[in-house]
Amino acid sequence: MKLLVVNGPNLNLLGIREPEIYGRKTYEDLVAYIKACAEQGGDEVSFFQSNHEGALVDAIQQAYFDGVEGIVINPAAYTHTSVALLDALKGVGIPFVEVHISAVDEREDFRRVSYVRQAALACVAGKGFDGYPEAIEILREHHKGSVR
Ligand code: DQA
């Protein structure tokens, strides 16, 4: 499968930002971990991180033209605010899984709202970095089912 992993605002600060919530490993550590897991399963994976909503929309649109077959997305704070990301994901029609490093449903009330969730195959939250390979596994299973 051709996969794209999209990370939203402030996830470039992993390792620095609120380590008691997000841990001490960096964004580069996260990329290396996901890449190893994806490639072990024979998948091709690329990565995109931005602090800007429009840049995230552009990357999702570009995924369509690049033939991406599955998206793992941690929209970070835009999870809770962005109709534009939901529309982009619905617009390209690429199956996607929503991931959060922290347990968003056990934090502040505003983090329980997710605009993208209604169109996601699944949401994996509260499993740290392991949520990303789990999301890839969900996409693989879905892909198997849809090409069968
Ligand atoms: C997050 C949770 C969001 O509420 C927060 O705004 C983030 C990261 C997570 O991975 O746990 O930036 O998506």
Tab-separated table of N, CA and C and ligand atoms in Angstrom:
chain	number	residue	atom	x	y	z
A	1	MET	N	0.829	-1.205	0.000
A	1	MET	CA	0.000	0.000	0.000
A	1	MET	C	0.861	1.252	0.000
A	2	LYS	N	0.316	2.268	-0.637
A	2	LYS	CA	1.001	3.560	-0.596
A	2	LYS	C	0.321	4.406	0.492
A	3	LEU	N	1.080	4.742	1.516
A	3	LEU	CA	0.509	5.414	2.689
A	3	LEU	C	1.083	6.812	2.874
A	4	LEU	N	0.243	7.677	3.460
A	4	LEU	CA	0.706	9.015	3.856
A	4	LEU	C	0.364	9.206	5.331
A	5	VAL	N	1.358	9.664	6.091
A	5	VAL	CA	1.136	9.975	7.505
A	5	VAL	C	1.192	11.488	7.670
A	6	VAL	N	0.078	12.056	8.123
A	6	VAL	CA	-0.042	13.510	8.254
A	6	VAL	C	-0.115	13.870	9.736
A	7	ASN	N	0.727	14.791	10.135
A	7	ASN	CA	0.701	15.278	11.517
A	7	ASN	C	0.495	16.789	11.535
A	8	GLY	N	-0.397	17.222	12.419
A	8	GLY	CA	-0.771	18.629	12.485
A	8	GLY	C	0.082	19.447	13.434
A	9	PRO	N	-0.448	20.601	13.834
A	9	PRO	CA	0.323	21.611	14.548
A	9	PRO	C	0.921	21.132	15.869
A	10	ASN	N	2.125	21.579	16.096
A	10	ASN	CA	2.876	21.368	17.344
A	10	ASN	C	3.426	19.952	17.506
A	11	LEU	N	3.107	19.079	16.567
A	11	LEU	CA	3.665	17.720	16.684
A	11	LEU	C	5.137	17.694	16.277
A	12	ASN	N	5.593	18.755	15.610
A	12	ASN	CA	7.033	18.905	15.355
A	12	ASN	C	7.781	19.162	16.661
A	13	LEU	N	7.050	19.532	17.703
A	13	LEU	CA	7.679	19.822	19.010
A	13	LEU	C	7.671	18.626	19.958
A	14	LEU	N	7.318	17.456	19.423
A	14	LEU	CA	7.345	16.254	20.273
A	14	LEU	C	8.717	16.142	20.923
A	15	GLY	N	8.716	15.743	22.203
A	15	GLY	CA	9.980	15.665	22.946
A	15	GLY	C	10.199	16.905	23.790
A	16	ILE	N	9.661	18.043	23.295
A	16	ILE	CA	9.799	19.311	24.021
A	16	ILE	C	8.465	19.658	24.685
A	17	ARG	N	7.369	19.493	23.919
A	17	ARG	CA	6.059	19.945	24.410
A	17	ARG	C	5.487	18.951	25.423
A	18	GLU	N	5.045	19.440	26.535
A	18	GLU	CA	4.320	18.665	27.550
A	18	GLU	C	4.727	17.182	27.578
A	19	PRO	N	5.985	16.909	27.932
A	19	PRO	CA	6.460	15.517	27.877
A	19	PRO	C	5.664	14.567	28.771
A	20	GLU	N	5.016	15.131	29.813
A	20	GLU	CA	4.205	14.272	30.701
A	20	GLU	C	2.978	13.734	29.959
A	21	ILE	N	2.601	14.405	28.866
A	21	ILE	CA	1.457	13.936	28.059
A	21	ILE	C	1.936	13.223	26.799
A	22	TYR	N	2.923	13.813	26.122
A	22	TYR	CA	3.303	13.311	24.797
A	22	TYR	C	4.615	12.524	24.787
A	23	GLY	N	5.281	12.439	25.935
A	23	GLY	CA	6.512	11.663	26.004
A	23	GLY	C	7.751	12.481	25.642
A	24	ARG	N	8.903	11.820	25.669
A	24	ARG	CA	10.178	12.518	25.458
A	24	ARG	C	10.781	12.246	24.086
A	25	LYS	N	10.118	11.411	23.318
A	25	LYS	CA	10.657	11.125	21.987
A	25	LYS	C	10.253	12.235	21.011
A	26	THR	N	11.092	12.413	19.994
A	26	THR	CA	10.916	13.531	19.078
A	26	THR	C	10.073	13.139	17.853
A	27	TYR	N	9.738	14.159	17.043
A	27	TYR	CA	9.022	13.902	15.784
A	27	TYR	C	9.865	13.001	14.876
A	28	GLU	N	11.175	13.223	14.867
A	28	GLU	CA	12.069	12.398	14.034
A	28	GLU	C	12.028	10.941	14.508
A	29	ASP	N	11.981	10.742	15.817
A	29	ASP	CA	11.852	9.378	16.365
A	29	ASP	C	10.545	8.753	15.883
A	30	LEU	N	9.476	9.552	15.890
A	30	LEU	CA	8.160	9.050	15.468
A	30	LEU	C	8.205	8.612	14.002
A	31	VAL	N	8.794	9.447	13.169
A	31	VAL	CA	8.881	9.132	11.736
A	31	VAL	C	9.675	7.844	11.516
A	32	ALA	N	10.809	7.715	12.203
A	32	ALA	CA	11.648	6.519	12.033
A	32	ALA	C	10.890	5.268	12.476
A	33	TYR	N	10.149	5.387	13.573
A	33	TYR	CA	9.381	4.250	14.110
A	33	TYR	C	8.287	3.817	13.125
A	34	ILE	N	7.519	4.780	12.620
A	34	ILE	CA	6.421	4.448	11.695
A	34	ILE	C	6.988	3.867	10.404
A	35	LYS	N	8.078	4.477	9.917
A	35	LYS	CA	8.696	4.034	8.661
A	35	LYS	C	9.123	2.561	8.767
A	36	ALA	N	9.760	2.214	9.890
A	36	ALA	CA	10.216	0.832	10.096
A	36	ALA	C	9.022	-0.116	10.118
A	37	CYS	N	7.959	0.264	10.819
A	37	CYS	CA	6.767	-0.602	10.913
A	37	CYS	C	6.117	-0.762	9.537
A	38	ALA	N	5.985	0.337	8.800
A	38	ALA	CA	5.316	0.282	7.493
A	38	ALA	C	6.131	-0.567	6.524
A	39	GLU	N	7.434	-0.338	6.506
A	39	GLU	CA	8.280	-1.047	5.533
A	39	GLU	C	8.400	-2.532	5.860
A	40	GLN	N	8.338	-2.864	7.145
A	40	GLN	CA	8.336	-4.272	7.552
A	40	GLN	C	7.158	-5.007	6.929
A	41	GLY	N	6.037	-4.304	6.814
A	41	GLY	CA	4.824	-4.899	6.235
A	41	GLY	C	4.762	-4.711	4.724
A	42	GLY	N	5.831	-4.171	4.132
A	42	GLY	CA	5.881	-4.015	2.681
A	42	GLY	C	5.157	-2.778	2.153
A	43	ASP	N	4.820	-1.850	3.019
A	43	ASP	CA	4.128	-0.638	2.583
A	43	ASP	C	5.116	0.497	2.320
A	44	GLU	N	4.706	1.366	1.393
A	44	GLU	CA	5.511	2.553	1.083
A	44	GLU	C	4.879	3.712	1.850
A	45	VAL	N	5.700	4.464	2.580
A	45	VAL	CA	5.097	5.513	3.414
A	45	VAL	C	5.822	6.835	3.239
A	46	SER	N	5.016	7.914	3.176
A	46	SER	CA	5.609	9.243	3.187
A	46	SER	C	4.976	10.047	4.319
A	47	PHE	N	5.631	11.158	4.654
A	47	PHE	CA	5.250	11.905	5.851
A	47	PHE	C	5.050	13.377	5.520
A	48	PHE	N	4.086	13.976	6.238
A	48	PHE	CA	3.887	15.419	6.117
A	48	PHE	C	3.488	15.970	7.473
A	49	GLN	N	4.180	17.022	7.891
A	49	GLN	CA	3.796	17.715	9.134
A	49	GLN	C	3.719	19.200	8.839
A	50	SER	N	2.671	19.845	9.366
A	50	SER	CA	2.603	21.295	9.236
A	50	SER	C	1.847	21.898	10.399
A	51	ASN	N	2.176	23.157	10.670
A	51	ASN	CA	1.458	23.915	11.706
A	51	ASN	C	0.336	24.738	11.095
A	52	HIS	N	0.119	24.586	9.777
A	52	HIS	CA	-0.820	25.443	9.049
A	52	HIS	C	-1.955	24.625	8.444
A	53	GLU	N	-3.159	25.033	8.726
A	53	GLU	CA	-4.337	24.286	8.280
A	53	GLU	C	-4.380	24.133	6.755
A	54	GLY	N	-4.136	25.226	6.042
A	54	GLY	CA	-4.209	25.176	4.576
A	54	GLY	C	-3.162	24.254	3.972
A	55	ALA	N	-1.988	24.224	4.595
A	55	ALA	CA	-0.922	23.333	4.094
A	55	ALA	C	-1.329	21.874	4.288
A	56	LEU	N	-2.045	21.595	5.370
A	56	LEU	CA	-2.529	20.222	5.613
A	56	LEU	C	-3.588	19.865	4.575
A	57	VAL	N	-4.473	20.808	4.263
A	57	VAL	CA	-5.485	20.594	3.216
A	57	VAL	C	-4.786	20.322	1.879
A	58	ASP	N	-3.782	21.110	1.557
A	58	ASP	CA	-3.040	20.919	0.293
A	58	ASP	C	-2.402	19.523	0.232
A	59	ALA	N	-1.845	19.079	1.350
A	59	ALA	CA	-1.178	17.759	1.369
A	59	ALA	C	-2.200	16.642	1.170
A	60	ILE	N	-3.386	16.799	1.755
A	60	ILE	CA	-4.437	15.784	1.581
A	60	ILE	C	-4.894	15.766	0.121
A	61	GLN	N	-5.072	16.927	-0.464
A	61	GLN	CA	-5.463	16.981	-1.882
A	61	GLN	C	-4.385	16.370	-2.763
A	62	GLN	N	-3.128	16.672	-2.475
A	62	GLN	CA	-2.010	16.153	-3.277
A	62	GLN	C	-1.964	14.627	-3.213
A	63	ALA	N	-2.352	14.069	-2.052
A	63	ALA	CA	-2.345	12.610	-1.878
A	63	ALA	C	-3.201	11.937	-2.951
A	64	TYR	N	-4.296	12.576	-3.309
A	64	TYR	CA	-5.184	12.024	-4.351
A	64	TYR	C	-4.429	11.905	-5.676
A	65	PHE	N	-3.718	12.963	-6.036
A	65	PHE	CA	-3.001	12.974	-7.325
A	65	PHE	C	-1.770	12.075	-7.290
A	66	ASP	N	-1.264	11.788	-6.098
A	66	ASP	CA	-0.097	10.905	-5.952
A	66	ASP	C	-0.485	9.435	-5.834
A	67	GLY	N	-1.764	9.142	-5.862
A	67	GLY	CA	-2.201	7.744	-5.783
A	67	GLY	C	-2.060	7.115	-4.409
A	68	VAL	N	-2.105	7.945	-3.371
A	68	VAL	CA	-2.043	7.417	-2.000
A	68	VAL	C	-3.300	6.592	-1.722
A	69	GLU	N	-3.077	5.426	-1.067
A	69	GLU	CA	-4.200	4.488	-0.836
A	69	GLU	C	-4.718	4.496	0.594
A	70	GLY	N	-3.974	5.112	1.496
A	70	GLY	CA	-4.422	5.180	2.885
A	70	GLY	C	-3.720	6.320	3.593
A	71	ILE	N	-4.464	7.018	4.445
A	71	ILE	CA	-3.895	8.142	5.205
A	71	ILE	C	-4.041	7.868	6.692
A	72	VAL	N	-2.946	8.075	7.421
A	72	VAL	CA	-2.984	8.113	8.881
A	72	VAL	C	-2.852	9.586	9.236
A	73	ILE	N	-3.811	10.108	9.988
A	73	ILE	CA	-3.747	11.538	10.293
A	73	ILE	C	-3.951	11.811	11.767
A	74	ASN	N	-2.996	12.569	12.315
A	74	ASN	CA	-3.176	13.154	13.639
A	74	ASN	C	-3.339	14.648	13.392
A	75	PRO	N	-4.578	15.122	13.337
A	75	PRO	CA	-4.785	16.533	13.004
A	75	PRO	C	-4.459	17.460	14.173
A	76	ALA	N	-4.048	16.879	15.315
A	76	ALA	CA	-3.686	17.654	16.513
A	76	ALA	C	-4.819	18.633	16.857
A	77	ALA	N	-4.503	19.883	17.150
A	77	ALA	CA	-5.546	20.822	17.599
A	77	ALA	C	-6.619	21.047	16.537
A	78	TYR	N	-6.279	20.881	15.256
A	78	TYR	CA	-7.287	21.077	14.193
A	78	TYR	C	-8.365	19.996	14.204
A	79	THR	N	-8.095	18.899	14.922
A	79	THR	CA	-9.124	17.876	15.127
A	79	THR	C	-10.413	18.522	15.615
A	80	HIS	N	-10.214	19.453	16.563
A	80	HIS	CA	-11.330	19.979	17.337
A	80	HIS	C	-11.959	21.219	16.710
A	81	THR	N	-11.429	21.645	15.567
A	81	THR	CA	-11.912	22.917	14.991
A	81	THR	C	-12.159	22.878	13.486
A	82	SER	N	-11.563	21.906	12.785
A	82	SER	CA	-11.434	22.096	11.336
A	82	SER	C	-12.439	21.352	10.463
A	83	VAL	N	-13.365	22.120	9.903
A	83	VAL	CA	-14.262	21.580	8.884
A	83	VAL	C	-13.479	21.412	7.571
A	84	ALA	N	-12.477	22.266	7.360
A	84	ALA	CA	-11.693	22.206	6.119
A	84	ALA	C	-10.959	20.875	5.982
A	85	LEU	N	-10.434	20.357	7.082
A	85	LEU	CA	-9.745	19.057	7.012
A	85	LEU	C	-10.742	17.930	6.762
A	86	LEU	N	-11.897	17.990	7.404
A	86	LEU	CA	-12.934	16.990	7.142
A	86	LEU	C	-13.322	17.020	5.665
A	87	ASP	N	-13.565	18.209	5.150
A	87	ASP	CA	-13.978	18.328	3.744
A	87	ASP	C	-12.904	17.809	2.793
A	88	ALA	N	-11.635	18.093	3.107
A	88	ALA	CA	-10.532	17.624	2.248
A	88	ALA	C	-10.484	16.096	2.256
A	89	LEU	N	-10.590	15.513	3.442
A	89	LEU	CA	-10.518	14.048	3.555
A	89	LEU	C	-11.700	13.401	2.855
A	90	LYS	N	-12.897	13.973	3.016
A	90	LYS	CA	-14.061	13.440	2.309
A	90	LYS	C	-13.923	13.680	0.805
A	91	GLY	N	-13.348	14.793	0.467
A	91	GLY	CA	-13.205	15.182	-0.941
A	91	GLY	C	-12.341	14.225	-1.733
A	92	VAL	N	-11.232	13.786	-1.130
A	92	VAL	CA	-10.329	12.886	-1.864
A	92	VAL	C	-10.792	11.434	-1.763
A	93	GLY	N	-11.589	11.137	-0.751
A	93	GLY	CA	-12.160	9.791	-0.617
A	93	GLY	C	-11.144	8.704	-0.307
A	94	ILE	N	-9.984	9.070	0.209
A	94	ILE	CA	-8.956	8.077	0.573
A	94	ILE	C	-9.264	7.586	1.994
A	95	PRO	N	-9.308	6.243	2.200
A	95	PRO	CA	-9.575	5.747	3.542
A	95	PRO	C	-8.536	6.282	4.531
A	96	PHE	N	-9.020	6.710	5.693
A	96	PHE	CA	-8.066	7.253	6.666
A	96	PHE	C	-8.438	6.851	8.090
A	97	VAL	N	-7.404	6.829	8.927
A	97	VAL	CA	-7.571	6.560	10.355
A	97	VAL	C	-7.050	7.770	11.127
A	98	GLU	N	-7.848	8.202	12.092
A	98	GLU	CA	-7.486	9.325	12.973
A	98	GLU	C	-6.687	8.784	14.154
A	99	VAL	N	-5.566	9.436	14.447
A	99	VAL	CA	-4.722	8.995	15.567
A	99	VAL	C	-4.473	10.156	16.520
A	100	HIS	N	-4.461	9.840	17.814
A	100	HIS	CA	-4.007	10.797	18.829
A	100	HIS	C	-3.072	10.082	19.775
A	101	ILE	N	-1.975	10.731	20.088
A	101	ILE	CA	-0.995	10.152	21.006
A	101	ILE	C	-1.607	10.045	22.407
A	102	SER	N	-2.305	11.081	22.807
A	102	SER	CA	-2.914	11.100	24.146
A	102	SER	C	-4.358	10.595	24.084
A	103	ALA	N	-4.908	10.344	25.272
A	103	ALA	CA	-6.305	9.870	25.360
A	103	ALA	C	-7.221	11.090	25.340
A	104	VAL	N	-7.536	11.566	24.150
A	104	VAL	CA	-8.273	12.831	24.008
A	104	VAL	C	-9.624	12.824	24.735
A	105	ASP	N	-10.249	11.677	24.829
A	105	ASP	CA	-11.565	11.612	25.480
A	105	ASP	C	-11.489	11.714	27.001
A	106	GLU	N	-10.266	11.615	27.527
A	106	GLU	CA	-10.114	11.705	28.989
A	106	GLU	C	-9.499	13.037	29.406
A	107	ARG	N	-9.411	13.973	28.484
A	107	ARG	CA	-8.802	15.269	28.802
A	107	ARG	C	-9.893	16.353	28.859
A	108	GLU	N	-9.574	17.573	28.453
A	108	GLU	CA	-10.576	18.642	28.521
A	108	GLU	C	-11.757	18.321	27.592
A	109	ASP	N	-12.928	18.877	27.929
A	109	ASP	CA	-14.144	18.624	27.140
A	109	ASP	C	-13.964	18.963	25.657
A	110	PHE	N	-13.254	20.070	25.384
A	110	PHE	CA	-13.154	20.494	23.975
A	110	PHE	C	-12.396	19.481	23.125
A	111	ARG	N	-11.590	18.615	23.772
A	111	ARG	CA	-10.843	17.616	22.997
A	111	ARG	C	-11.697	16.404	22.624
A	112	ARG	N	-12.917	16.356	23.158
A	112	ARG	CA	-13.825	15.241	22.802
A	112	ARG	C	-14.470	15.456	21.455
A	113	VAL	N	-14.418	16.703	20.970
A	113	VAL	CA	-15.008	17.009	19.659
A	113	VAL	C	-13.985	16.699	18.581
A	114	SER	N	-14.416	15.934	17.564
A	114	SER	CA	-13.559	15.715	16.394
A	114	SER	C	-14.403	15.865	15.139
A	115	TYR	N	-13.991	16.791	14.295
A	115	TYR	CA	-14.715	16.991	13.036
A	115	TYR	C	-14.416	15.876	12.035
A	116	VAL	N	-13.190	15.371	12.056
A	116	VAL	CA	-12.821	14.377	11.025
A	116	VAL	C	-13.372	12.984	11.334
A	117	ARG	N	-13.713	12.729	12.595
A	117	ARG	CA	-14.035	11.360	13.033
A	117	ARG	C	-15.194	10.750	12.260
A	118	GLN	N	-16.158	11.572	11.890
A	118	GLN	CA	-17.347	11.043	11.197
A	118	GLN	C	-17.004	10.367	9.871
A	119	ALA	N	-15.851	10.730	9.281
A	119	ALA	CA	-15.492	10.129	7.993
A	119	ALA	C	-14.343	9.121	8.124
A	120	ALA	N	-13.821	8.949	9.346
A	120	ALA	CA	-12.657	8.070	9.552
A	120	ALA	C	-13.083	6.603	9.622
A	121	LEU	N	-12.187	5.716	9.198
A	121	LEU	CA	-12.426	4.276	9.369
A	121	LEU	C	-12.444	3.945	10.855
A	122	ALA	N	-11.572	4.611	11.606
A	122	ALA	CA	-11.444	4.355	13.041
A	122	ALA	C	-10.656	5.498	13.661
A	123	CYS	N	-10.695	5.540	14.989
A	123	CYS	CA	-9.862	6.502	15.723
A	123	CYS	C	-9.071	5.710	16.758
A	124	VAL	N	-7.762	5.906	16.777
A	124	VAL	CA	-6.902	5.248	17.766
A	124	VAL	C	-6.317	6.356	18.641
A	125	ALA	N	-6.619	6.325	19.924
A	125	ALA	CA	-6.171	7.406	20.818
A	125	ALA	C	-5.648	6.828	22.123
A	126	GLY	N	-4.651	7.519	22.682
A	126	GLY	CA	-4.171	7.156	24.010
A	126	GLY	C	-3.165	6.020	24.019
A	127	LYS	N	-2.624	5.684	22.858
A	127	LYS	CA	-1.667	4.568	22.805
A	127	LYS	C	-0.256	5.038	22.483
A	128	GLY	N	-0.016	6.339	22.635
A	128	GLY	CA	1.314	6.877	22.344
A	128	GLY	C	1.662	6.665	20.876
A	129	PHE	N	2.965	6.484	20.605
A	129	PHE	CA	3.413	6.299	19.219
A	129	PHE	C	2.834	5.017	18.613
A	130	ASP	N	2.507	4.036	19.459
A	130	ASP	CA	1.991	2.752	18.944
A	130	ASP	C	0.656	2.899	18.217
A	131	GLY	N	-0.029	3.996	18.445
A	131	GLY	CA	-1.295	4.227	17.737
A	131	GLY	C	-1.108	4.303	16.220
A	132	TYR	N	0.064	4.755	15.781
A	132	TYR	CA	0.284	4.917	14.337
A	132	TYR	C	0.392	3.566	13.616
A	133	PRO	N	1.257	2.643	14.085
A	133	PRO	CA	1.260	1.305	13.451
A	133	PRO	C	-0.091	0.610	13.553
A	134	GLU	N	-0.807	0.848	14.642
A	134	GLU	CA	-2.141	0.247	14.762
A	134	GLU	C	-3.063	0.802	13.672
A	135	ALA	N	-2.949	2.077	13.407
A	135	ALA	CA	-3.753	2.692	12.344
A	135	ALA	C	-3.383	2.107	10.979
A	136	ILE	N	-2.091	1.878	10.765
A	136	ILE	CA	-1.639	1.278	9.497
A	136	ILE	C	-2.245	-0.110	9.346
A	137	GLU	N	-2.276	-0.868	10.434
A	137	GLU	CA	-2.853	-2.214	10.413
A	137	GLU	C	-4.348	-2.150	10.027
A	138	ILE	N	-5.058	-1.188	10.551
A	138	ILE	CA	-6.484	-1.018	10.217
A	138	ILE	C	-6.634	-0.712	8.722
A	139	LEU	N	-5.748	0.139	8.208
A	139	LEU	CA	-5.794	0.472	6.771
A	139	LEU	C	-5.477	-0.752	5.919
A	140	ARG	N	-4.509	-1.569	6.369
A	140	ARG	CA	-4.151	-2.797	5.625
A	140	ARG	C	-5.343	-3.731	5.544
A	141	GLU	N	-5.979	-3.950	6.685
A	141	GLU	CA	-7.146	-4.852	6.727
A	141	GLU	C	-8.246	-4.328	5.806
A	142	HIS	N	-8.479	-3.039	5.852
A	142	HIS	CA	-9.502	-2.430	5.016
A	142	HIS	C	-9.162	-2.605	3.534
A	143	HIS	N	-7.903	-2.404	3.212
A	143	HIS	CA	-7.419	-2.499	1.842
A	143	HIS	C	-7.590	-3.932	1.320
A	144	LYS	N	-7.214	-4.905	2.166
A	144	LYS	CA	-7.376	-6.315	1.800
A	144	LYS	C	-8.824	-6.590	1.453
A	145	GLY	N	-9.720	-6.118	2.310
A	145	GLY	CA	-11.154	-6.333	2.127
A	145	GLY	C	-11.672	-5.676	0.859
A	146	SER	N	-11.125	-4.509	0.504
A	146	SER	CA	-11.670	-3.796	-0.639
A	146	SER	C	-11.101	-4.269	-1.972
A	147	VAL	N	-9.950	-4.960	-1.972
A	147	VAL	CA	-9.403	-5.461	-3.252
A	147	VAL	C	-9.761	-6.925	-3.485
A	148	ARG	N	-10.332	-7.581	-2.432
A	148	ARG	CA	-10.670	-8.995	-2.522
A	148	ARG	C	-11.719	-9.251	-3.589
B	1	DQA	C1	-3.279	15.322	19.985
B	1	DQA	C2	-4.408	15.745	20.943
B	1	DQA	C3	-4.933	17.116	20.581
B	1	DQA	O1	-6.001	17.469	21.444
B	1	DQA	C4	-3.830	18.151	20.727
B	1	DQA	O2	-4.293	19.418	20.336
B	1	DQA	C5	-2.591	17.772	19.990
B	1	DQA	C6	-2.171	16.369	19.962
B	1	DQA	C7	-2.639	13.978	20.388
B	1	DQA	O3	-1.909	13.434	19.583
B	1	DQA	O4	-2.862	13.501	21.504
B	1	DQA	O5	-1.870	18.627	19.512
B	1	DQA	O6	-3.819	15.174	18.700
